[in-house]
Tab-separated table of C-alpha atoms and ligand atoms in Angstrom:
chain	number	residue	atom	x	y	z
A	67	MET	CA	0.000	0.000	0.000
A	68	ARG	CA	2.734	2.374	1.073
A	69	ARG	CA	4.847	1.523	-1.941
A	70	ARG	CA	1.925	2.288	-4.191
A	71	LEU	CA	1.432	5.650	-2.544
A	72	VAL	CA	5.111	6.525	-2.927
A	73	PHE	CA	4.942	5.428	-6.546
A	74	ALA	CA	1.847	7.567	-7.181
A	75	ILE	CA	3.481	10.605	-5.578
A	76	LEU	CA	6.627	10.095	-7.645
A	77	LEU	CA	4.603	9.737	-10.801
A	78	VAL	CA	2.619	12.919	-10.146
A	79	SER	CA	5.763	14.923	-9.341
A	80	PHE	CA	7.511	13.570	-12.395
A	81	ALA	CA	4.573	14.477	-14.615
A	82	GLY	CA	4.448	17.931	-12.983
A	83	ALA	CA	8.144	18.537	-13.589
A	84	ALA	CA	7.862	17.350	-17.189
A	85	LEU	CA	4.936	19.685	-17.798
A	86	TYR	CA	6.837	22.572	-16.233
A	87	PHE	CA	9.900	21.997	-18.429
A	88	LEU	CA	7.715	21.618	-21.490
A	89	SER	CA	5.918	24.900	-20.784
A	90	GLN	CA	9.247	26.672	-20.182
A	91	ALA	CA	10.692	25.326	-23.413
A	92	ASN	CA	7.590	26.623	-25.090
A	93	ARG	CA	8.223	30.174	-23.850
A	94	GLN	CA	9.823	32.252	-26.535
A	95	LEU	CA	11.079	35.775	-26.925
A	96	ARG	CA	8.581	37.355	-29.306
A	97	ARG	CA	8.520	40.784	-30.900
A	98	GLU	CA	5.369	42.271	-32.439
A	99	THR	CA	5.040	45.738	-33.980
A	100	ARG	CA	2.101	47.923	-35.027
A	101	PHE	CA	1.957	51.482	-36.338
A	102	MET	CA	-0.263	53.710	-34.187
A	103	MET	CA	-0.434	57.197	-32.680
A	104	GLY	CA	1.932	58.396	-35.361
A	105	THR	CA	4.633	56.022	-34.173
A	106	GLN	CA	5.674	52.376	-34.017
A	107	MET	CA	4.548	50.401	-31.015
A	108	THR	CA	6.653	47.342	-30.294
A	109	VAL	CA	5.948	44.650	-27.727
A	110	THR	CA	8.856	42.337	-26.875
A	111	MET	CA	7.828	39.572	-24.487
A	112	VAL	CA	8.574	36.138	-23.185
A	113	ALA	CA	5.369	34.227	-23.841
A	114	PRO	CA	4.126	30.759	-24.742
A	115	ALA	CA	4.643	30.389	-28.491
A	116	LEU	CA	1.108	29.241	-29.162
A	117	ASP	CA	-0.540	32.200	-27.400
A	118	ALA	CA	1.925	34.985	-28.220
A	119	GLU	CA	0.123	36.346	-31.239
A	120	ARG	CA	-3.264	36.519	-29.515
A	121	ILE	CA	-1.710	38.102	-26.403
A	122	ALA	CA	0.030	40.780	-28.476
A	123	ARG	CA	-3.125	41.403	-30.509
A	124	GLU	CA	-5.128	42.021	-27.322
A	125	ALA	CA	-2.498	44.438	-25.987
A	126	PHE	CA	-2.394	46.374	-29.289
A	127	ALA	CA	-6.196	46.491	-29.375
A	128	LYS	CA	-6.212	48.362	-26.042
A	129	ALA	CA	-3.678	50.890	-27.308
A	130	GLU	CA	-5.571	51.293	-30.583
A	131	MET	CA	-8.739	51.988	-28.626
A	132	VAL	CA	-6.967	54.852	-26.820
A	133	ASP	CA	-5.704	56.179	-30.140
A	134	ARG	CA	-9.219	56.041	-31.625
A	135	GLU	CA	-10.888	57.754	-28.668
A	136	MET	CA	-8.280	60.368	-27.795
A	137	GLY	CA	-6.686	61.329	-31.101
A	138	ARG	CA	-7.628	64.651	-32.709
A	139	ARG	CA	-9.011	62.997	-35.829
A	140	PRO	CA	-12.560	63.447	-37.167
A	141	GLY	CA	-15.148	61.410	-35.294
A	142	SER	CA	-13.013	60.523	-32.243
A	143	GLU	CA	-14.595	60.889	-28.812
A	144	LEU	CA	-12.190	63.747	-28.100
A	145	THR	CA	-13.073	65.559	-31.340
A	146	VAL	CA	-16.797	65.304	-30.573
A	147	LEU	CA	-16.176	66.779	-27.120
A	148	ASN	CA	-13.997	69.544	-28.607
A	149	ASP	CA	-16.599	70.386	-31.273
A	150	GLU	CA	-19.518	70.477	-28.851
A	151	GLY	CA	-17.623	72.255	-26.080
A	152	LYS	CA	-19.129	69.993	-23.446
A	153	GLY	CA	-20.423	66.472	-23.052
A	154	THR	CA	-20.432	63.140	-21.338
A	155	THR	CA	-17.208	61.169	-21.704
A	156	GLY	CA	-16.539	57.424	-21.485
A	157	PRO	CA	-14.471	55.921	-18.658
A	158	HIS	CA	-11.103	56.019	-20.452
A	159	LEU	CA	-11.368	59.556	-21.803
A	160	SER	CA	-12.688	60.774	-18.425
A	161	LYS	CA	-9.744	59.196	-16.655
A	162	VAL	CA	-7.168	60.737	-18.994
A	163	ILE	CA	-8.719	64.232	-18.911
A	164	GLU	CA	-8.901	63.990	-15.128
A	165	ALA	CA	-5.216	62.964	-14.913
A	166	ALA	CA	-4.244	65.691	-17.408
A	167	LEU	CA	-6.006	68.382	-15.366
A	168	LYS	CA	-4.321	67.096	-12.210
A	169	TRP	CA	-0.911	67.376	-13.897
A	170	ALA	CA	-1.797	70.835	-15.243
A	171	SER	CA	-2.493	72.227	-11.785
A	172	GLY	CA	0.360	70.154	-10.295
A	173	SER	CA	2.843	71.681	-12.754
A	174	GLU	CA	1.462	75.217	-12.456
A	175	GLY	CA	0.280	74.966	-16.029
A	176	ALA	CA	3.586	73.884	-17.628
A	177	PHE	CA	1.721	70.780	-18.757
A	178	ASP	CA	-1.565	72.000	-20.232
A	179	PRO	CA	-4.017	69.705	-22.078
A	180	THR	CA	-5.961	72.695	-23.498
A	181	LEU	CA	-3.417	73.857	-26.074
A	182	ALA	CA	-5.180	72.473	-29.183
A	183	ALA	CA	-5.656	75.929	-30.781
A	184	LEU	CA	-2.026	76.877	-30.177
A	185	ILE	CA	-0.766	73.502	-31.454
A	186	ASP	CA	-2.802	74.036	-34.642
A	187	LEU	CA	-1.401	77.561	-35.015
A	188	TRP	CA	2.198	76.327	-34.841
A	189	ALA	CA	1.439	73.333	-37.103
A	190	VAL	CA	4.796	71.724	-36.368
A	191	GLU	CA	3.761	68.639	-38.348
A	192	LYS	CA	3.465	70.781	-41.506
A	193	GLY	CA	7.210	71.092	-42.077
A	194	PRO	CA	9.198	74.305	-42.709
A	195	HIS	CA	7.090	77.504	-42.670
A	196	PRO	CA	7.389	80.978	-41.112
A	197	PRO	CA	6.497	80.890	-37.405
A	198	PRO	CA	3.235	82.629	-36.429
A	199	ALA	CA	3.292	86.348	-35.607
A	200	GLN	CA	3.379	87.451	-31.963
A	201	LYS	CA	-0.116	88.961	-32.254
A	202	GLU	CA	-1.555	85.679	-33.549
A	203	ILE	CA	0.113	83.827	-30.682
A	204	GLU	CA	-1.377	86.239	-28.141
A	205	GLU	CA	-4.865	85.940	-29.658
A	206	THR	CA	-4.623	82.146	-29.702
A	207	LEU	CA	-3.418	81.976	-26.089
A	208	LYS	CA	-6.831	83.361	-25.122
A	209	LEU	CA	-8.333	80.112	-26.420
A	210	THR	CA	-6.260	78.004	-24.006
A	211	GLY	CA	-6.068	77.510	-20.244
A	212	TYR	CA	-6.795	74.406	-18.161
A	213	GLU	CA	-8.565	76.440	-15.438
A	214	LYS	CA	-11.432	77.017	-17.866
A	215	VAL	CA	-12.343	73.304	-17.927
A	216	SER	CA	-14.819	71.988	-15.361
A	217	ARG	CA	-16.896	68.880	-14.724
A	218	THR	CA	-20.513	68.717	-15.862
A	219	PRO	CA	-22.896	69.070	-12.893
A	220	ASP	CA	-23.674	65.311	-13.007
A	221	GLY	CA	-19.924	64.535	-12.839
A	222	LYS	CA	-20.130	62.377	-15.979
A	223	GLY	CA	-18.382	64.691	-18.409
A	224	PHE	CA	-16.652	68.031	-18.924
A	225	VAL	CA	-17.488	71.608	-19.858
A	226	LEU	CA	-14.570	73.026	-21.825
A	227	GLY	CA	-15.251	76.729	-21.257
A	228	GLY	CA	-14.079	77.851	-24.708
A	229	VAL	CA	-10.890	75.787	-24.982
A	230	LYS	CA	-10.136	72.654	-27.002
A	231	LEU	CA	-8.226	69.668	-25.664
A	232	ASP	CA	-5.112	68.009	-27.067
A	233	LEU	CA	-4.038	64.944	-25.101
A	234	GLY	CA	-0.968	64.194	-27.217
A	235	ALA	CA	1.369	64.564	-24.244
A	236	ILE	CA	-0.329	61.967	-22.028
A	237	ALA	CA	-2.538	59.622	-24.122
A	238	LYS	CA	0.379	57.629	-25.539
A	239	GLY	CA	1.492	56.878	-21.988
A	240	TYR	CA	-2.017	55.810	-21.061
A	241	ALA	CA	-2.134	53.524	-24.118
A	242	VAL	CA	1.133	51.909	-23.017
A	243	ASP	CA	-0.289	51.403	-19.505
A	244	LEU	CA	-3.373	49.645	-20.886
A	245	ALA	CA	-1.214	47.460	-23.120
A	246	ALA	CA	0.980	46.551	-20.115
A	247	GLU	CA	-2.098	45.728	-18.041
A	248	SER	CA	-3.427	43.535	-20.857
A	249	LEU	CA	-0.143	41.566	-21.037
A	250	LYS	CA	-0.120	41.086	-17.263
A	251	ASN	CA	-3.757	39.918	-17.314
A	252	ASP	CA	-2.731	37.350	-19.915
A	253	GLY	CA	-0.101	36.003	-17.540
A	254	VAL	CA	2.918	37.613	-19.244
A	255	SER	CA	5.300	39.114	-16.706
A	256	ASP	CA	8.456	39.552	-18.803
A	257	PHE	CA	8.006	42.241	-21.426
A	258	LEU	CA	9.101	45.597	-22.786
A	259	ILE	CA	6.664	47.884	-24.592
A	260	ASP	CA	8.038	50.763	-26.648
A	261	ALA	CA	5.701	53.271	-28.269
A	262	GLY	CA	8.128	55.766	-29.789
A	263	GLY	CA	9.813	56.782	-26.553
A	264	ASP	CA	7.045	55.780	-24.127
A	265	LEU	CA	8.279	52.542	-22.550
A	266	TYR	CA	7.004	50.084	-19.973
A	267	ILE	CA	9.416	47.509	-18.568
A	268	SER	CA	8.440	44.399	-16.610
A	269	GLY	CA	10.465	41.393	-15.417
A	270	THR	CA	13.467	40.252	-17.421
A	271	LYS	CA	14.511	39.241	-20.921
A	272	LYS	CA	14.940	35.522	-20.229
A	273	GLY	CA	16.742	36.205	-16.955
A	274	LYS	CA	18.739	39.237	-18.142
A	275	PRO	CA	17.652	42.795	-17.366
A	276	TRP	CA	15.988	44.713	-20.194
A	277	LYS	CA	18.250	47.317	-21.740
A	278	VAL	CA	17.061	50.702	-23.016
A	279	GLY	CA	19.041	53.419	-24.746
A	280	LEU	CA	18.929	57.189	-24.422
A	281	ALA	CA	19.313	59.059	-27.703
A	282	ASP	CA	21.597	62.040	-28.105
A	283	PRO	CA	19.090	64.873	-28.676
A	284	ARG	CA	21.451	66.539	-31.156
A	285	GLU	CA	22.265	63.295	-32.968
A	286	PRO	CA	19.208	61.097	-32.385
A	287	GLY	CA	20.729	58.173	-34.302
A	288	LEU	CA	23.341	57.818	-31.541
A	289	LEU	CA	22.794	56.543	-28.008
A	290	ILE	CA	24.584	58.412	-25.250
A	291	MET	CA	23.799	55.943	-22.475
A	292	THR	CA	22.087	52.624	-21.896
A	293	PHE	CA	20.182	51.618	-18.773
A	294	ASN	CA	18.661	48.575	-17.078
A	295	PRO	CA	15.483	50.221	-15.724
A	296	LYS	CA	13.618	48.882	-12.712
A	297	GLU	CA	10.044	47.729	-13.310
A	298	GLY	CA	7.899	50.666	-14.395
A	299	ALA	CA	7.571	53.262	-17.139
A	300	VAL	CA	10.350	55.221	-18.854
A	301	VAL	CA	9.202	58.091	-21.048
A	302	THR	CA	11.360	60.443	-23.079
A	303	SER	CA	10.230	63.755	-24.528
A	304	GLY	CA	12.567	65.788	-26.705
A	305	ASP	CA	12.789	68.777	-29.012
A	306	TYR	CA	14.304	66.483	-31.674
A	307	GLU	CA	11.220	64.266	-31.979
A	308	ARG	CA	8.962	66.598	-33.941
A	309	TYR	CA	10.036	70.064	-35.029
A	310	PHE	CA	10.451	72.291	-38.030
A	311	GLU	CA	13.230	74.681	-38.917
A	312	TRP	CA	12.880	78.152	-40.360
A	313	GLU	CA	15.771	80.484	-41.108
A	314	GLY	CA	18.130	78.380	-39.015
A	315	VAL	CA	15.862	78.273	-35.929
A	316	ARG	CA	14.423	75.008	-34.592
A	317	TYR	CA	10.780	75.083	-33.460
A	318	GLY	CA	9.905	72.021	-31.341
A	319	HIS	CA	6.496	70.440	-30.752
A	320	VAL	CA	6.311	70.999	-26.988
A	321	LEU	CA	4.903	74.469	-26.386
A	322	ASP	CA	5.270	76.726	-23.370
A	323	PRO	CA	1.686	77.582	-22.321
A	324	GLU	CA	2.895	80.887	-20.839
A	325	THR	CA	4.721	82.331	-23.846
A	326	GLY	CA	2.780	80.401	-26.493
A	327	ARG	CA	6.117	79.508	-28.133
A	328	PRO	CA	8.146	76.273	-28.316
A	329	ALA	CA	9.491	75.278	-24.915
A	330	LYS	CA	13.106	76.094	-24.176
A	331	GLY	CA	13.485	74.170	-20.908
A	332	ALA	CA	15.510	71.223	-22.192
A	333	ALA	CA	16.661	69.341	-25.281
A	334	SER	CA	15.381	66.066	-23.844
A	335	VAL	CA	13.794	64.731	-20.683
A	336	THR	CA	13.579	61.123	-19.535
A	337	VAL	CA	11.219	60.281	-16.674
A	338	TRP	CA	10.892	57.028	-14.767
A	339	ALA	CA	7.585	56.496	-12.921
A	340	LYS	CA	5.242	53.707	-11.843
A	341	ASN	CA	3.008	54.208	-14.858
A	342	ALA	CA	3.516	55.635	-18.321
A	343	ALA	CA	0.652	58.181	-18.263
A	344	ASP	CA	2.236	59.996	-15.304
A	345	ALA	CA	5.742	59.677	-16.756
A	346	ASP	CA	4.483	61.061	-20.093
A	347	ALA	CA	2.783	64.102	-18.553
A	348	LEU	CA	5.740	64.782	-16.290
A	349	ALA	CA	8.262	64.529	-19.144
A	350	THR	CA	6.344	67.128	-21.158
A	351	ALA	CA	6.033	69.443	-18.132
A	352	LEU	CA	9.809	69.205	-17.590
A	353	MET	CA	10.493	70.156	-21.224
A	354	VAL	CA	8.758	73.452	-20.389
A	355	LEU	CA	10.089	73.983	-16.870
A	356	GLY	CA	13.796	73.293	-17.418
A	357	PRO	CA	16.181	71.557	-14.983
A	358	GLU	CA	15.805	73.687	-11.863
A	359	LYS	CA	12.022	73.943	-11.568
A	360	GLY	CA	11.582	70.600	-13.314
A	361	LEU	CA	13.578	68.621	-10.774
A	362	GLU	CA	11.693	70.403	-7.958
A	363	LEU	CA	8.451	69.154	-9.520
A	364	VAL	CA	9.832	65.607	-9.786
A	365	ALA	CA	10.816	65.653	-6.099
A	366	LYS	CA	7.178	66.382	-5.213
A	367	HIS	CA	6.014	63.339	-7.143
A	368	ALA	CA	8.175	60.568	-5.663
A	369	PRO	CA	8.753	57.802	-6.629
A	370	ALA	CA	9.207	59.569	-9.988
A	371	GLU	CA	12.759	60.300	-11.195
A	372	ALA	CA	14.145	62.276	-14.129
A	373	LEU	CA	17.214	62.858	-16.265
A	374	MET	CA	17.287	66.067	-18.279
A	375	ILE	CA	19.686	67.131	-21.019
A	376	ASP	CA	19.703	70.908	-21.262
A	377	ARG	CA	20.161	72.850	-24.480
A	378	GLU	CA	23.906	73.079	-23.865
A	379	GLY	CA	24.124	69.291	-23.572
A	380	LYS	CA	24.595	69.239	-19.781
A	381	ILE	CA	22.950	66.398	-17.850
A	382	HIS	CA	20.802	67.019	-14.741
A	383	LYS	CA	19.442	64.119	-12.674
A	384	SER	CA	17.077	63.762	-9.735
A	385	PRO	CA	18.813	62.230	-6.688
A	386	GLY	CA	17.132	58.818	-6.983
A	387	PHE	CA	17.523	58.452	-10.759
A	388	ASP	CA	20.506	56.062	-10.701
A	389	ALA	CA	18.717	53.701	-8.316
A	390	VAL	CA	15.753	53.127	-10.656
A	391	MET	CA	17.757	53.542	-13.885
A	392	PRO	CA	21.153	51.894	-13.270
A	393	ARG	CA	23.563	52.160	-16.211
A	394	SER	CA	23.867	48.921	-18.161
A	395	ALA	CA	27.221	47.144	-18.400
A	396	GLU	CA	27.755	47.668	-22.145
B	202	AMP	P1	5.194	64.673	-25.646
B	202	AMP	O1	5.842	64.059	-26.832
B	202	AMP	O2	4.623	63.675	-24.682
B	202	AMP	O3	6.055	65.669	-24.955
B	202	AMP	O4	3.887	65.444	-26.152
B	202	AMP	C1	3.970	66.509	-27.026
B	202	AMP	C2	2.628	66.744	-27.658
B	202	AMP	O5	1.712	67.222	-26.667
B	202	AMP	C3	2.672	67.831	-28.710
B	202	AMP	O6	2.877	67.279	-29.990
B	202	AMP	C4	1.318	68.497	-28.556
B	202	AMP	O7	0.324	67.725	-29.208
B	202	AMP	C5	1.071	68.439	-27.066
B	202	AMP	N1	1.674	69.522	-26.261
B	202	AMP	C6	2.575	70.475	-26.655
B	202	AMP	N2	2.939	71.248	-25.618
B	202	AMP	C7	2.253	70.806	-24.538
B	202	AMP	C8	2.203	71.205	-23.164
B	202	AMP	N3	2.932	72.218	-22.687
B	202	AMP	N4	1.368	70.518	-22.332
B	202	AMP	C9	0.625	69.494	-22.794
B	202	AMP	N5	0.624	69.075	-24.073
B	202	AMP	C10	1.435	69.705	-24.943
B	203	MG	MG1	4.433	63.592	-22.671
């Protein structure tokens, strides 16, 4: 009787171990890419070969949903709200507008989700053209300002108060967060998501830490440093990402809500935070604020950390940056 029991236990453990090794052998490093939000989104993950495609598809679908709802294209939920000036908003859009308004007041308006009119005036995407006249900038600034936005009395939507929203500085981060959540819900714990500078890092790359590079803002093809970030989001915002040049002057896509002109705070900002939406908003705010005020803001939002490269190429870091973003060996 006892021998049988021992035999049964051995058999079960053997079968268990065999299954475990089989499932491990089945786990592959997979990379999937989609084009969305004007950039490439890449998911690199360690996942069971048979499920990898479905898992990636589900993660991309979440990010695509954010793009569809919060982009400034005709028919999006955001465009409808902008056109009507007020309205009820779905759970995702409500959450992002809420977070954006929190960051706007938290950054004393350096991050401002109500700059749509000003962004359209500068039309950075259009390529080389003369910058707008000072008078036009001043007139357009009157159509911005996060303090003008309020909740509808029933709390289910927003009243814009004459401004139009642009969530380009936070929605990509939110999309990355939803994609990360989707991967985790599907049982994937080792992955790196990269949506054109908005990253989320989890676990390891088959036992080795994930490695991410920081581009030289004046020579974006070159990396100046590589890091092994701790679990969380790493978002970079820079004046080299989208800009146009006119008569030898570079006009970047991050605008200073106070002057109405391209921000001059930094050439690039990299923020580490628990989630990508916060890191995204903070990175944009720091582009406007510059190293001194920017790092003060970061200190108020621990556990966030930042590395800023100023326009002279000098590096400024928050005190805890190296702990969450240790330099990689090579
Ligand atoms: P990011 O790449 O995250 O820094 O976002 C930049 C995008 O956000 C721009 O292309 C604009 O659509 C928008 N934007 C520009 N300036 C600001 C600002 N000061 N606050 C919030 N959004 C901004
Ligand atoms: Mg941003």
